[in-house]
Coordinates of C-alpha atoms and ligand atoms in Angstrom, one line a residue:
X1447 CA 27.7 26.5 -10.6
X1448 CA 26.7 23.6 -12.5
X1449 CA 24.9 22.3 -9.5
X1450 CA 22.9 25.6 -9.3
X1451 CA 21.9 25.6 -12.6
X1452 CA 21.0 21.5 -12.3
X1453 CA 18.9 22.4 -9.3
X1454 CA 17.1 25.4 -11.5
X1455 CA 16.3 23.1 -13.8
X1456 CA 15.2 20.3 -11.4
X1457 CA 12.8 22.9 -10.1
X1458 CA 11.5 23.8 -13.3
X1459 CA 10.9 20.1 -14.8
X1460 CA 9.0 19.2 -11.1
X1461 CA 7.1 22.4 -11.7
X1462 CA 6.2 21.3 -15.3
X1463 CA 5.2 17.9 -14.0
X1464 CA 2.9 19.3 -11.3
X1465 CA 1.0 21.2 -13.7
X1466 CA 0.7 18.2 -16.2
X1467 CA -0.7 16.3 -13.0
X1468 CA -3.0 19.1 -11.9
X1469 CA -4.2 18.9 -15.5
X1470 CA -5.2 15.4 -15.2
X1471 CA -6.9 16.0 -11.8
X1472 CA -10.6 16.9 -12.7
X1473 CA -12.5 17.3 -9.5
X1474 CA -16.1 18.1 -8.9
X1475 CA -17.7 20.2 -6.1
X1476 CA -20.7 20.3 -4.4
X1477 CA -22.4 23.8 -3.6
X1478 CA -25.0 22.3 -1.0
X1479 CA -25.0 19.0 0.1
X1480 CA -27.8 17.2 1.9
X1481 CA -25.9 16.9 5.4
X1482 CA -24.7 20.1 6.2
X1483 CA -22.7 22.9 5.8
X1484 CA -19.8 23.0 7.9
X1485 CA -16.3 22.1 6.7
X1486 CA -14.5 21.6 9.5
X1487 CA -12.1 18.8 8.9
X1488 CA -8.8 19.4 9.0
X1489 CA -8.1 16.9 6.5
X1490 CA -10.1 18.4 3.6
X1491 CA -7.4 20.3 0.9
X1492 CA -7.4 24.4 0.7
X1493 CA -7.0 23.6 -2.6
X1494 CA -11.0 22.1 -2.7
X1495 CA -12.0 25.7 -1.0
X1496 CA -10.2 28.2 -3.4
X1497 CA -12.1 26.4 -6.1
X1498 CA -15.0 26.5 -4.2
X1499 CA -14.5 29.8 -3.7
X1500 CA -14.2 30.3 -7.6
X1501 CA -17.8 29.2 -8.2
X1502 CA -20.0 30.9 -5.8
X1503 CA -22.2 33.1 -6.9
X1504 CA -21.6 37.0 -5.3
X1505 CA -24.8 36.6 -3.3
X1506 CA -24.1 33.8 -1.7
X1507 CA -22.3 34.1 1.8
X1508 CA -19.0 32.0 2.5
X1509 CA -20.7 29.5 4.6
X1510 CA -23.7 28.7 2.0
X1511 CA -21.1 27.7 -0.7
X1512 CA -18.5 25.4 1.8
X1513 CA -19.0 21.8 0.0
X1514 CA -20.3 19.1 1.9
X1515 CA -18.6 16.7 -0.4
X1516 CA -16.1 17.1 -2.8
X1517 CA -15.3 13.9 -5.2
X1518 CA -12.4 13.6 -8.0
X1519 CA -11.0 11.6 -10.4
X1520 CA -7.1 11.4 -10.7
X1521 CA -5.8 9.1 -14.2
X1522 CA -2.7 8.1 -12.1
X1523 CA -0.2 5.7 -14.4
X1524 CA -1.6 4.9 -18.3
X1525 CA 0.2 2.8 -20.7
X1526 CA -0.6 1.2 -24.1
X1527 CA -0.9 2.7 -27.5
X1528 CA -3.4 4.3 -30.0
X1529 CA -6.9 2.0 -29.9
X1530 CA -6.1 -0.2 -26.8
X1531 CA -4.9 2.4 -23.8
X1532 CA -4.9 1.5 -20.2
X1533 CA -5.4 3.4 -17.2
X1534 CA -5.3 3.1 -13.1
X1535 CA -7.8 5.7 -11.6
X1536 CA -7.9 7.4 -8.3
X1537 CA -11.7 8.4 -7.2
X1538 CA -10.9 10.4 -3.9
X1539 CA -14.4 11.2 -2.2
X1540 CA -14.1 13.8 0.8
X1541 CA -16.9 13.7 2.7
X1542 CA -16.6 17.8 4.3
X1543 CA -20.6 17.7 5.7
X1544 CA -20.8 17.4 9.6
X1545 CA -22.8 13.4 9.0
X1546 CA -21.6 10.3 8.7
X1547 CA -21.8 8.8 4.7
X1548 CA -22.3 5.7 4.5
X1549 CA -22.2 4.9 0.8
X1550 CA -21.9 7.1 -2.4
X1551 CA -21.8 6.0 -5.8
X1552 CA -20.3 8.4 -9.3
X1553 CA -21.6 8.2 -12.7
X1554 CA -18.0 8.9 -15.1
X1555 CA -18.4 9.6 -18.6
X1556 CA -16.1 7.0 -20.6
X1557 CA -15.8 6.1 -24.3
X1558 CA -18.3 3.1 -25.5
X1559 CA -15.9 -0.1 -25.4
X1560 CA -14.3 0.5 -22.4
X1561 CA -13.9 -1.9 -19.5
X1562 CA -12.8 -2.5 -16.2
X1563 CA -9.9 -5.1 -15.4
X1564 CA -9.3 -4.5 -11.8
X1565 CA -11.1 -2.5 -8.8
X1566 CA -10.6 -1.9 -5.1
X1567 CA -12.7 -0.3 -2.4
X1568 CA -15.7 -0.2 -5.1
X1569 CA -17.5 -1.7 -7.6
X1570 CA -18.0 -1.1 -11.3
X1571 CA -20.6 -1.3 -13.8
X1572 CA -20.5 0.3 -17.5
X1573 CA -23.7 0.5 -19.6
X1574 CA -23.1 2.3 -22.6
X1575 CA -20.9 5.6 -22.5
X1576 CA -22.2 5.7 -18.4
X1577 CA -19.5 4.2 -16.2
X1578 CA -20.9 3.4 -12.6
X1579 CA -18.5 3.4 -9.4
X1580 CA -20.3 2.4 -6.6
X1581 CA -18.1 2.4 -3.4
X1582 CA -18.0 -1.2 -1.6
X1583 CA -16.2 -2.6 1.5
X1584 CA -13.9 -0.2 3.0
X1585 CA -14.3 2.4 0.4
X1586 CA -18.3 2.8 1.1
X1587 CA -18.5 4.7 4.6
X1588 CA -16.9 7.5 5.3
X1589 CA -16.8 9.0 8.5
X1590 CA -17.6 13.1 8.8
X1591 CA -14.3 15.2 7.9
X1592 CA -12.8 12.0 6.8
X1593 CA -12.1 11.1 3.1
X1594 CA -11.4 7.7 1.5
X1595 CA -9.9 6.8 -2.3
X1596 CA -11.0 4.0 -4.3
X1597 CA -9.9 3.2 -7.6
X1598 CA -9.6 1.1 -10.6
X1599 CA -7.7 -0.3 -13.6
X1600 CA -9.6 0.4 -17.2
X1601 CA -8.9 -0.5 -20.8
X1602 CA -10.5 2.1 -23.1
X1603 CA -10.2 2.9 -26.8
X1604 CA -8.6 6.4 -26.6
X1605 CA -7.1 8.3 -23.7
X1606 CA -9.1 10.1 -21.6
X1607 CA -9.6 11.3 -18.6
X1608 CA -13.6 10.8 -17.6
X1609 CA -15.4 13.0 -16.2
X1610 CA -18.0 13.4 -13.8
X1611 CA -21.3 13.0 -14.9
X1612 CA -23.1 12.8 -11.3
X1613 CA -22.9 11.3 -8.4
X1614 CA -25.2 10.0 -5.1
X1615 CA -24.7 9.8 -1.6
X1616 CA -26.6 7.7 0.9
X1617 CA -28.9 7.1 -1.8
X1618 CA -29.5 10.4 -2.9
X1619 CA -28.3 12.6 -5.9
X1620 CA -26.3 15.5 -5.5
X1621 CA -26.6 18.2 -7.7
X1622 CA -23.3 20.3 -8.0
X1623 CA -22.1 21.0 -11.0
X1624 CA -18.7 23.3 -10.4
X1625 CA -15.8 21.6 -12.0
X1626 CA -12.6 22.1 -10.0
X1627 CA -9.3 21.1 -10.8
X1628 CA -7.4 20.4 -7.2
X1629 CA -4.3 18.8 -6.5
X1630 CA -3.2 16.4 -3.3
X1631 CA -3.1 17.7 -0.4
X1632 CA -0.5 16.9 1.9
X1633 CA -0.6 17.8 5.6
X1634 CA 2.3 20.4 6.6
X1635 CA 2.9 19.3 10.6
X1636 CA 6.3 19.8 12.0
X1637 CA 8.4 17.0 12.5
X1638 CA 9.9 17.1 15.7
X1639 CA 13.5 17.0 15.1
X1640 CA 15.3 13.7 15.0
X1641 CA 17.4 12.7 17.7
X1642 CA 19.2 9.2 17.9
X1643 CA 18.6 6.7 19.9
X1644 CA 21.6 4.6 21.4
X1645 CA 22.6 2.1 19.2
X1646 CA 22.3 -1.2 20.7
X1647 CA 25.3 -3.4 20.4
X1648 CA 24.7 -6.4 18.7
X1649 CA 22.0 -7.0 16.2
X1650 CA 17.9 -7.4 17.7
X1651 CA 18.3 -10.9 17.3
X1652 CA 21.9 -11.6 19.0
X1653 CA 20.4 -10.2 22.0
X1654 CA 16.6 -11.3 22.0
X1655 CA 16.8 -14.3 20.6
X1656 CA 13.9 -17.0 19.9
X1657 CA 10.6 -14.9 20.8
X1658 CA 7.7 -16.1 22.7
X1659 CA 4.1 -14.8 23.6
X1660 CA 3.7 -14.5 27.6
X1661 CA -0.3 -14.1 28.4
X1662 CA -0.6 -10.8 26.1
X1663 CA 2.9 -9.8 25.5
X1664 CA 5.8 -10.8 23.0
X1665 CA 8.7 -11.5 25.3
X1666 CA 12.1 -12.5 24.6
X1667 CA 14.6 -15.1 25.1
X1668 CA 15.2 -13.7 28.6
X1669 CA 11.7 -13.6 29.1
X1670 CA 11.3 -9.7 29.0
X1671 CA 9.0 -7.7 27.5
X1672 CA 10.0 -7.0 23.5
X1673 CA 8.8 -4.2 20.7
X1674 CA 9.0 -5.3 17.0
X1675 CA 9.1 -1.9 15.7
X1676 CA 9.4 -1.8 11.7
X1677 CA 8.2 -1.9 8.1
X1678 CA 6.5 -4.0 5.9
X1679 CA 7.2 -4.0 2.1
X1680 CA 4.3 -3.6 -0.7
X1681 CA 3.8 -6.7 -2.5
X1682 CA 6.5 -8.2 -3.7
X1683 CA 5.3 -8.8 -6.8
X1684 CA 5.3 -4.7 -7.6
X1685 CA 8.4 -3.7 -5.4
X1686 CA 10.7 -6.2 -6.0
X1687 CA 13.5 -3.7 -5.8
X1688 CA 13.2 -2.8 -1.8
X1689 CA 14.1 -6.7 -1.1
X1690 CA 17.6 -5.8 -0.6
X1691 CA 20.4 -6.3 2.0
X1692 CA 21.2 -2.2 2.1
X1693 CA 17.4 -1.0 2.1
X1694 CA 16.7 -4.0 5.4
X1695 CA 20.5 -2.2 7.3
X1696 CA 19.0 1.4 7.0
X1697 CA 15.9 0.0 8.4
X1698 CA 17.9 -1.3 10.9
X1699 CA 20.6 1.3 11.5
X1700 CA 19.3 4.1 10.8
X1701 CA 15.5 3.8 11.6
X1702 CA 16.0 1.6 14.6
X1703 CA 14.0 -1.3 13.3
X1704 CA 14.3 -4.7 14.4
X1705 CA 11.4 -6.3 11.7
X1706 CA 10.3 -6.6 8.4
X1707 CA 7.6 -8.1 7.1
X1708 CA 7.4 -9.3 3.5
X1709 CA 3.6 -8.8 1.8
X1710 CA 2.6 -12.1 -0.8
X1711 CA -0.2 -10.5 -2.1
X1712 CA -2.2 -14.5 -3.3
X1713 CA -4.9 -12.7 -5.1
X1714 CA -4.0 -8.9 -6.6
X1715 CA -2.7 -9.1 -10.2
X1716 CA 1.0 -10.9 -9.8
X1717 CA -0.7 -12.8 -6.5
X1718 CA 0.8 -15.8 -5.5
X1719 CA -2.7 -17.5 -6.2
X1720 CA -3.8 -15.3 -9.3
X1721 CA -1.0 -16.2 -11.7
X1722 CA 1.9 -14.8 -10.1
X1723 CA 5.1 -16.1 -10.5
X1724 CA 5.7 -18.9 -7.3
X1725 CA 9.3 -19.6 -8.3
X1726 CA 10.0 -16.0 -8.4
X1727 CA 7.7 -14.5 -4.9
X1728 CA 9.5 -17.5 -2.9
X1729 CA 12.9 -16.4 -4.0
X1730 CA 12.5 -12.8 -2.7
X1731 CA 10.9 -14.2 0.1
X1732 CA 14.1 -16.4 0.8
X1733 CA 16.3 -13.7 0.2
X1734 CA 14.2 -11.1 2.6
X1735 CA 14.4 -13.9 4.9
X1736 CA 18.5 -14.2 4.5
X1737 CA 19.1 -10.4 4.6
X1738 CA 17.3 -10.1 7.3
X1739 CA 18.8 -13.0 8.9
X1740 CA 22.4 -11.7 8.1
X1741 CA 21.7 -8.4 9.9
X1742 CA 20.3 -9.8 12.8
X1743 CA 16.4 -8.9 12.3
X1744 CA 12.9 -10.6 12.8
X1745 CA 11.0 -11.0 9.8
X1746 CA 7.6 -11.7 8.7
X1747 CA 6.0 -14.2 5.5
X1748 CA 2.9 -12.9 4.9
X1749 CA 0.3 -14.6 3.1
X1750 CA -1.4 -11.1 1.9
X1751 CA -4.9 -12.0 1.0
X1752 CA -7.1 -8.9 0.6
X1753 CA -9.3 -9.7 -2.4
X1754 CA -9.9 -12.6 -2.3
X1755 CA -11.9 -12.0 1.1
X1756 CA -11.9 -15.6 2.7
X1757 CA -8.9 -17.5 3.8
X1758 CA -10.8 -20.6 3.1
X1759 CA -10.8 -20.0 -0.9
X1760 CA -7.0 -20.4 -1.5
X1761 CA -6.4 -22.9 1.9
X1762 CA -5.0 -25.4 -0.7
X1763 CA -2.5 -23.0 -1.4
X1764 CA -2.0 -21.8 1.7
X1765 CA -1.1 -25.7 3.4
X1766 CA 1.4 -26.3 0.9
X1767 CA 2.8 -22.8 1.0
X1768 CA 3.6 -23.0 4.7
X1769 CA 4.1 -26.6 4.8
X1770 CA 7.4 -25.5 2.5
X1771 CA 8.2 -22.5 4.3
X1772 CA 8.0 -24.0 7.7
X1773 CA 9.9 -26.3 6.7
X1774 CA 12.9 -23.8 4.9
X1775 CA 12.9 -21.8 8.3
X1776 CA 11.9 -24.6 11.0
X1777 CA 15.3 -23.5 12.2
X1778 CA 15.5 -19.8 12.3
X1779 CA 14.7 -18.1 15.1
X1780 CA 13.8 -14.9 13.9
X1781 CA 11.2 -15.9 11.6
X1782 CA 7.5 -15.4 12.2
X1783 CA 4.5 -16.4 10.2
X1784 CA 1.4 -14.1 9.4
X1785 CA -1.1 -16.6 7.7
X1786 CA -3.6 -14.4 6.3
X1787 CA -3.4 -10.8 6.1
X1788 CA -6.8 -9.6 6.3
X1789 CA -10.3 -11.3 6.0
X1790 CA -13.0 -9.4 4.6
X1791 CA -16.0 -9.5 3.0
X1792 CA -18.1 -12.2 4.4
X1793 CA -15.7 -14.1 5.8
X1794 CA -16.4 -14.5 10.0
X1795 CA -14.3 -15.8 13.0
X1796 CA -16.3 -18.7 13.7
X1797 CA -17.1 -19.8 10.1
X1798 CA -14.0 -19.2 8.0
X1799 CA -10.7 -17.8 9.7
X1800 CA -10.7 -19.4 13.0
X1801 CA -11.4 -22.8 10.9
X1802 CA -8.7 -21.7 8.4
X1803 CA -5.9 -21.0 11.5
X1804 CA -6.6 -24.0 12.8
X1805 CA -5.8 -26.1 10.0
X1806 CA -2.8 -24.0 9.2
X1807 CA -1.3 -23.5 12.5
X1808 CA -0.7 -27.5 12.6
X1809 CA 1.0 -28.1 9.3
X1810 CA 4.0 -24.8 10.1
X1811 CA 4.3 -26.1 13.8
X1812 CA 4.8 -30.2 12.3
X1813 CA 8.3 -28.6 11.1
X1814 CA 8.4 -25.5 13.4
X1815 CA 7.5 -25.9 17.2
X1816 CA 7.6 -22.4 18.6
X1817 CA 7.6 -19.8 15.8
X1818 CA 5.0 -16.7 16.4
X1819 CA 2.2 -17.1 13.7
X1820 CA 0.0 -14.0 13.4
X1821 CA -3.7 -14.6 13.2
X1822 CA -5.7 -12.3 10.7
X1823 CA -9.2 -10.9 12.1
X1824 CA -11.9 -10.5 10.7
X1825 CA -13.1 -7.2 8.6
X1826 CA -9.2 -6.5 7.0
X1827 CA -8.1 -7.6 10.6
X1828 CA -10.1 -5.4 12.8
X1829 CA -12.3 -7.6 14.8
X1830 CA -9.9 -8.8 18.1
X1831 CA -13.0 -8.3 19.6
X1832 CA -14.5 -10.9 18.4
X1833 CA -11.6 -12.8 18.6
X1834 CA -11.3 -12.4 22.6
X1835 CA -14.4 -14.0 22.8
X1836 CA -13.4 -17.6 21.2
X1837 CA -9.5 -17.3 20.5
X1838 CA -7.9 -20.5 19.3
X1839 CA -6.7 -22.8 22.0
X1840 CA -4.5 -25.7 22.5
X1841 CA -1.7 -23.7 20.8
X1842 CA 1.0 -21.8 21.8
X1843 CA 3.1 -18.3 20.8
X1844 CA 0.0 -17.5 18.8
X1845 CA -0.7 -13.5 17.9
X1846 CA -3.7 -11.8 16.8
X1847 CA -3.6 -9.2 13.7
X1848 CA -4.8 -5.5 14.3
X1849 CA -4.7 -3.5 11.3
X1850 CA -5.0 0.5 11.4
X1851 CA -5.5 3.4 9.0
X1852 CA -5.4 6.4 11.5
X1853 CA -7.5 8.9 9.0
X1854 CA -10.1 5.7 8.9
X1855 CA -9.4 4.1 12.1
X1856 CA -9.9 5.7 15.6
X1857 CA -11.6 5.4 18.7
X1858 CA -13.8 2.1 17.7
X1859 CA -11.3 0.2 16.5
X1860 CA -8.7 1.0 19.5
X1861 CA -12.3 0.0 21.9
X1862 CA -11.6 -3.1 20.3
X1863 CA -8.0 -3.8 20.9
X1864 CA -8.3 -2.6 24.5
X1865 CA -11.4 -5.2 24.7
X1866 CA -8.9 -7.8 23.1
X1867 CA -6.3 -6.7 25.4
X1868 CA -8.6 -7.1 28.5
X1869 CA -9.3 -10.2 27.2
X1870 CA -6.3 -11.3 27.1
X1871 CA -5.6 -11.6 23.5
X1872 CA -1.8 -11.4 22.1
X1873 CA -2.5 -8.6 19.4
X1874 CA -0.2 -8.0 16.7
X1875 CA -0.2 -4.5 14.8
X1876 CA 1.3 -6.1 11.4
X1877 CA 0.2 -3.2 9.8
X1878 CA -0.7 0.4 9.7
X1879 CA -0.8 3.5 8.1
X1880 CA -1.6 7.2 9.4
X1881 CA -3.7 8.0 6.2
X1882 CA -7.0 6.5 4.9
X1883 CA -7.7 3.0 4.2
X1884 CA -7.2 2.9 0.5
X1885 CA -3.2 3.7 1.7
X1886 CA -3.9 7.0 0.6
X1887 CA -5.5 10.9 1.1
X1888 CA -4.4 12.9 3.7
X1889 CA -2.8 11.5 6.8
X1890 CA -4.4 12.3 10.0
X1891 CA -1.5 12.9 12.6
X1892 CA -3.3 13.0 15.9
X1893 CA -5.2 10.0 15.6
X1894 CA -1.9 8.4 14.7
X1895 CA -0.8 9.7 18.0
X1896 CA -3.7 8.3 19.9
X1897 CA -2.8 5.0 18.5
X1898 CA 1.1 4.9 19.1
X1899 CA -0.5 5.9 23.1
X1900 CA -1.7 2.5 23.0
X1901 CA 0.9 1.0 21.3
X1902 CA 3.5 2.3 23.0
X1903 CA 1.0 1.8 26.5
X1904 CA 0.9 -1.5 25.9
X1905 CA 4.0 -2.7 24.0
X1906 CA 2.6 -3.9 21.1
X1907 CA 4.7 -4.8 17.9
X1908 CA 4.2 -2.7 14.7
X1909 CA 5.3 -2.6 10.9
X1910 CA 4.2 0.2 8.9
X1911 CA 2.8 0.4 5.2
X1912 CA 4.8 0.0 3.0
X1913 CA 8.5 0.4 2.1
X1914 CA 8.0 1.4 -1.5
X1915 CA 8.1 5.0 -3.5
X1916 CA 4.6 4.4 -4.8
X1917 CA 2.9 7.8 -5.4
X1918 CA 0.3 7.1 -2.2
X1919 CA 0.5 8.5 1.0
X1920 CA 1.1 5.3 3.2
X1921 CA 4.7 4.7 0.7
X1922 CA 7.4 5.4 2.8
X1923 CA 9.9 7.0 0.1
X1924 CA 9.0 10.1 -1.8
X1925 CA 7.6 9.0 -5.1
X1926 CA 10.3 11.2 -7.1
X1927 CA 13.1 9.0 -5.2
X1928 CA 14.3 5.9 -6.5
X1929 CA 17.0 5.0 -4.5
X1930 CA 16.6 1.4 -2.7
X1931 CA 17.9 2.0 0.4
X1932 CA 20.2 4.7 2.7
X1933 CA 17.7 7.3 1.9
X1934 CA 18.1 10.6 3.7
X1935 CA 15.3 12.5 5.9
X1936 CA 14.5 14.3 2.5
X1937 CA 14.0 11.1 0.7
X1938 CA 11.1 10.1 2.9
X1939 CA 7.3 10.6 2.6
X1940 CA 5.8 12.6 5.4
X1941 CA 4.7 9.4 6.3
X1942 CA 8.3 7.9 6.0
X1943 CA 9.7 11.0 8.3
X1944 CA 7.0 10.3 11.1
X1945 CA 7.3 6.6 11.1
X1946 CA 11.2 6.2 11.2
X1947 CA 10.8 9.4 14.0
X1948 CA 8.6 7.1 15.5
X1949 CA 10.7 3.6 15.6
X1950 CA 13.6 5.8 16.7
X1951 CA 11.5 6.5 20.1
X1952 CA 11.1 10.5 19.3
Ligands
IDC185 C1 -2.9 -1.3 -1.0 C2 -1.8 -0.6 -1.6 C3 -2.1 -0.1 -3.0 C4 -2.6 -1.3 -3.8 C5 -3.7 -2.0 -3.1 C6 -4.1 -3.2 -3.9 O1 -1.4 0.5 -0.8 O2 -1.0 0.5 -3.6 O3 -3.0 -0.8 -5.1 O4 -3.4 -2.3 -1.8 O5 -5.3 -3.7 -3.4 C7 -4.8 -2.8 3.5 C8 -4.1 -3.9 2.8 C9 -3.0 -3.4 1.8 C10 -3.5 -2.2 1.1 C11 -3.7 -1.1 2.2 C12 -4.1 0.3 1.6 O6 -3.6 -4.9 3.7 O7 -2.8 -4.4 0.9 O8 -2.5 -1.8 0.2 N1 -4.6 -1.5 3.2 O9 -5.3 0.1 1.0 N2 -5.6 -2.9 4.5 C13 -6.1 -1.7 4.8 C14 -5.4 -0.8 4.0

């Protein structure tokens, strides 16, 4: 009885919470756009349509008024008090047209005296009470039916939640002026039902032992082929809590996972190069490591860099980072070194990461011979491609990062690791998501399923973004959840529910 009424009233605060977070959602539709008409994408949210629906004028027939684009703001966590509030927002642009877009900018309305601290996927400019997001990097293109969420962190003197004022894409300005409010979307596919695999006895690293790369393939100790199948956390700075010995066994036990990997973010706010605490990040790191020693599991130190572009700008760092780690772990077999997540910007093979990897790669192997170090390619780790053609040499046990978004990610980018592949490149996928690049917006389940085919196809060695309850689709845990480990199939995202389903060889 008490339990019914709990669970009435657990319906009713959720319910209250949705519509105080559909209230915050102001969204902004596009009647025409430049690019066509036809909303075929499957990952576009009913929710955009009914509005869409809402604001056509009676003449107008169903297909004139489908939106080629639809763009919104979400204010996602605020904090701080009256005269100095602070605020992360979410700019989701869906681009429904049947084109390509390859850039698009949105003009917000904010209070005068507000700033920008912190941005990703775009760029920000504020002149006057005119707020200027212009999308950059991997927020820019957007592919047709696809969508893509940028974001940013802003002070501003009163709390608010901006609006729309206009917005442009490739270059030219769109005139829609319907205001919608619209909620996330998430994508409602059946999971097929969960069957267990058979345990093995023995922990993953009892019976594969010390790992090697043989021409293309990660084999172990007995020289046959072997899958790393598991998670990566978020940066450790944020999610602290999910470094634990119980959250690593239900990877293990109950998802089938033999890896994780632990994400240093160097430069993101609490980066181990931008102020973060270094005492602190390389305690969690040891204990990751130790847990996931104890229980018989690889795992993965990842030196995250993301924003800070080029490996090159915090190598100093870097040496005497893995100079110490390699040094900690020189005799653990189960560790493996990923030495810089993903290059961006500017940064290219020849000029800055190969460089980079080969000045790194020396200083772990001086303590640790034969541990796998993961390579990070160029463009957030996409270009193996590249790679192929002028891979490091002299070295040994040496992998290759391949990083996917399925919703961003498809047949170009899987071209590539084939080419790798062909090549005879080791590639690594140290991370992955089935949504969009930003980590968020709806996840796109077949073109996951295209790339587990090669995966699987190939035996390449996966972790998934990212063991954490953060409210973004790649998180693993639903957001309402906060237990740390031995959650139940409820507990997990959709994304959670098709990864573990996933490891577990459904
Ligand atoms: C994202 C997180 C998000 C965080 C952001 C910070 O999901 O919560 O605010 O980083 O910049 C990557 C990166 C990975 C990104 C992820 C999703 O390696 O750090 O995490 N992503 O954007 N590459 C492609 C996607």
């Amino acid at each position: 009885m008490w339990l019914k009424e709990h669970k009435k009233q657990l319906i009713i605060s959720a319910l209250a919470l949705l519509a105080v977070v559909a209230a915050l959602v102001i969204g902004i539709n596009i009647g025409k756009g430049n690019s066509g008409t036809n909303p075929s994408s499957e990952t576009v949210a009913d929710s955009a349509d009914t509005s869409t629906q809402e604001n056509k004028s009676e003449t107008e027939s169903a297909e004139e008024v489908s939106a080629a684009y639809e763009i919104r703001v979400v204010l996602g966590s605020s904090w701080g008090s009256d005269g100095a509030y602070g605020g992360t927002y979410n700019i989701t642009f869906i681009n429904k047209s049947d084109a390509d877009v390859k850039e698009w900018k949105a003009e917000l309305e904010v209070p005068e005296g507000s700033s920008v601290t912190d941005t990703w996927g775009c760029e920000t400019d504020i002149e006057g009470s005119v707020l200027t997001v212009t999308a950059t990097d991997w927020g820019a293109a957007v592919s047709k039916g696809g969508q893509i969420e940028v974001g940013f962190n802003m002070n501003t003197p009163s709390k608010i939640t901006p609006e729309i004022a206009a917005y442009y894409v490739d270059g030219k300005k769109q005139d829609g002026t319907a205001l919608a409010a619209s909620t996330e979307e998430t994508t409602t596919e059946e999971i097929k039902p969960e069957e267990r695999p058979e345990p093995e006895s023995g922990t993953p690293l009892e019976n594969h032992g010390a790992l090697q790369v043989e021409g293309t393939q990660l084999v172990d100790e007995h020289g046959e082929a072997y899958q790393l199948k598991g998670v990566s956390t978020h940066g450790l700075a944020w999610f602290p809590e999910y470094v634990n010995k119980d959250a690593f066994q239900t990877i293990r036990d109950d998802w089938g996972g033999n890896v994780i990997r632990l994400a240093m973010y160097t430069d993101e706010s609490g980066g181990y190069c931008s102020g973060g605490d270094q005492e602190q990040l390389k305690t969690l790191i040891d204990n990751g490591v130790n847990y996931a020693t104890e229980l018989g599991m690889y795992v993965i130190i990842d030196w995250h860099i993301l924003h800070d572009t080029d490996p090159l700008i915090n190598q100093g760092e870097a040496e005497k980072f893995f100079a110490e780690m390699s040094a900690k772990y020189a005799d653990y077999d189960n560790v493996l070194y990923e030495i810089c997540n993903e290059p961006n910007g500017g940064a290219t093979w020849a000029g800055n990461v190969k460089p980079y990897a080969e000045d790194i790669i020396p200083i772990i192997r001086k303590n640790d011979k034969d541990a796998i170090i993961i390579v990070g390619t160029p463009t957030w780790s996409q270009d193996v491609d590249i790679v192929a053609d002028d891979p490091i040499t002299g070295q040994s046990n040496i992998m290759y990062a391949v990083h996917f978004y399925a919703a961003t990610h498809t047949d170009n980018i899987r071209n590539k690791v084939t080419y790798a592949l062909d090549h005879g490149l080791p590639v690594f996928v140290s991370e992955f998501s089935l949504c969009d690049a930003s980590g968020n917006g709806a996840n796109d389940l077949n073109q996951a399923e295209k790339w587990f085919d090669l995966i699987d196809s190939n035996q390449l060695s996966y972790c998934s973004w990212s063991l954490s309850n953060k409210a973004e689709t790649s998180a693993l845990i639903q957001s309402g959840c906060s237990k740390t480990s031995g959650w139940t199939e409820d507990e997990l995202s959709e994304t959670g529910k098709w990864i573990r389903n996933q490891i577990q060889g459904n």
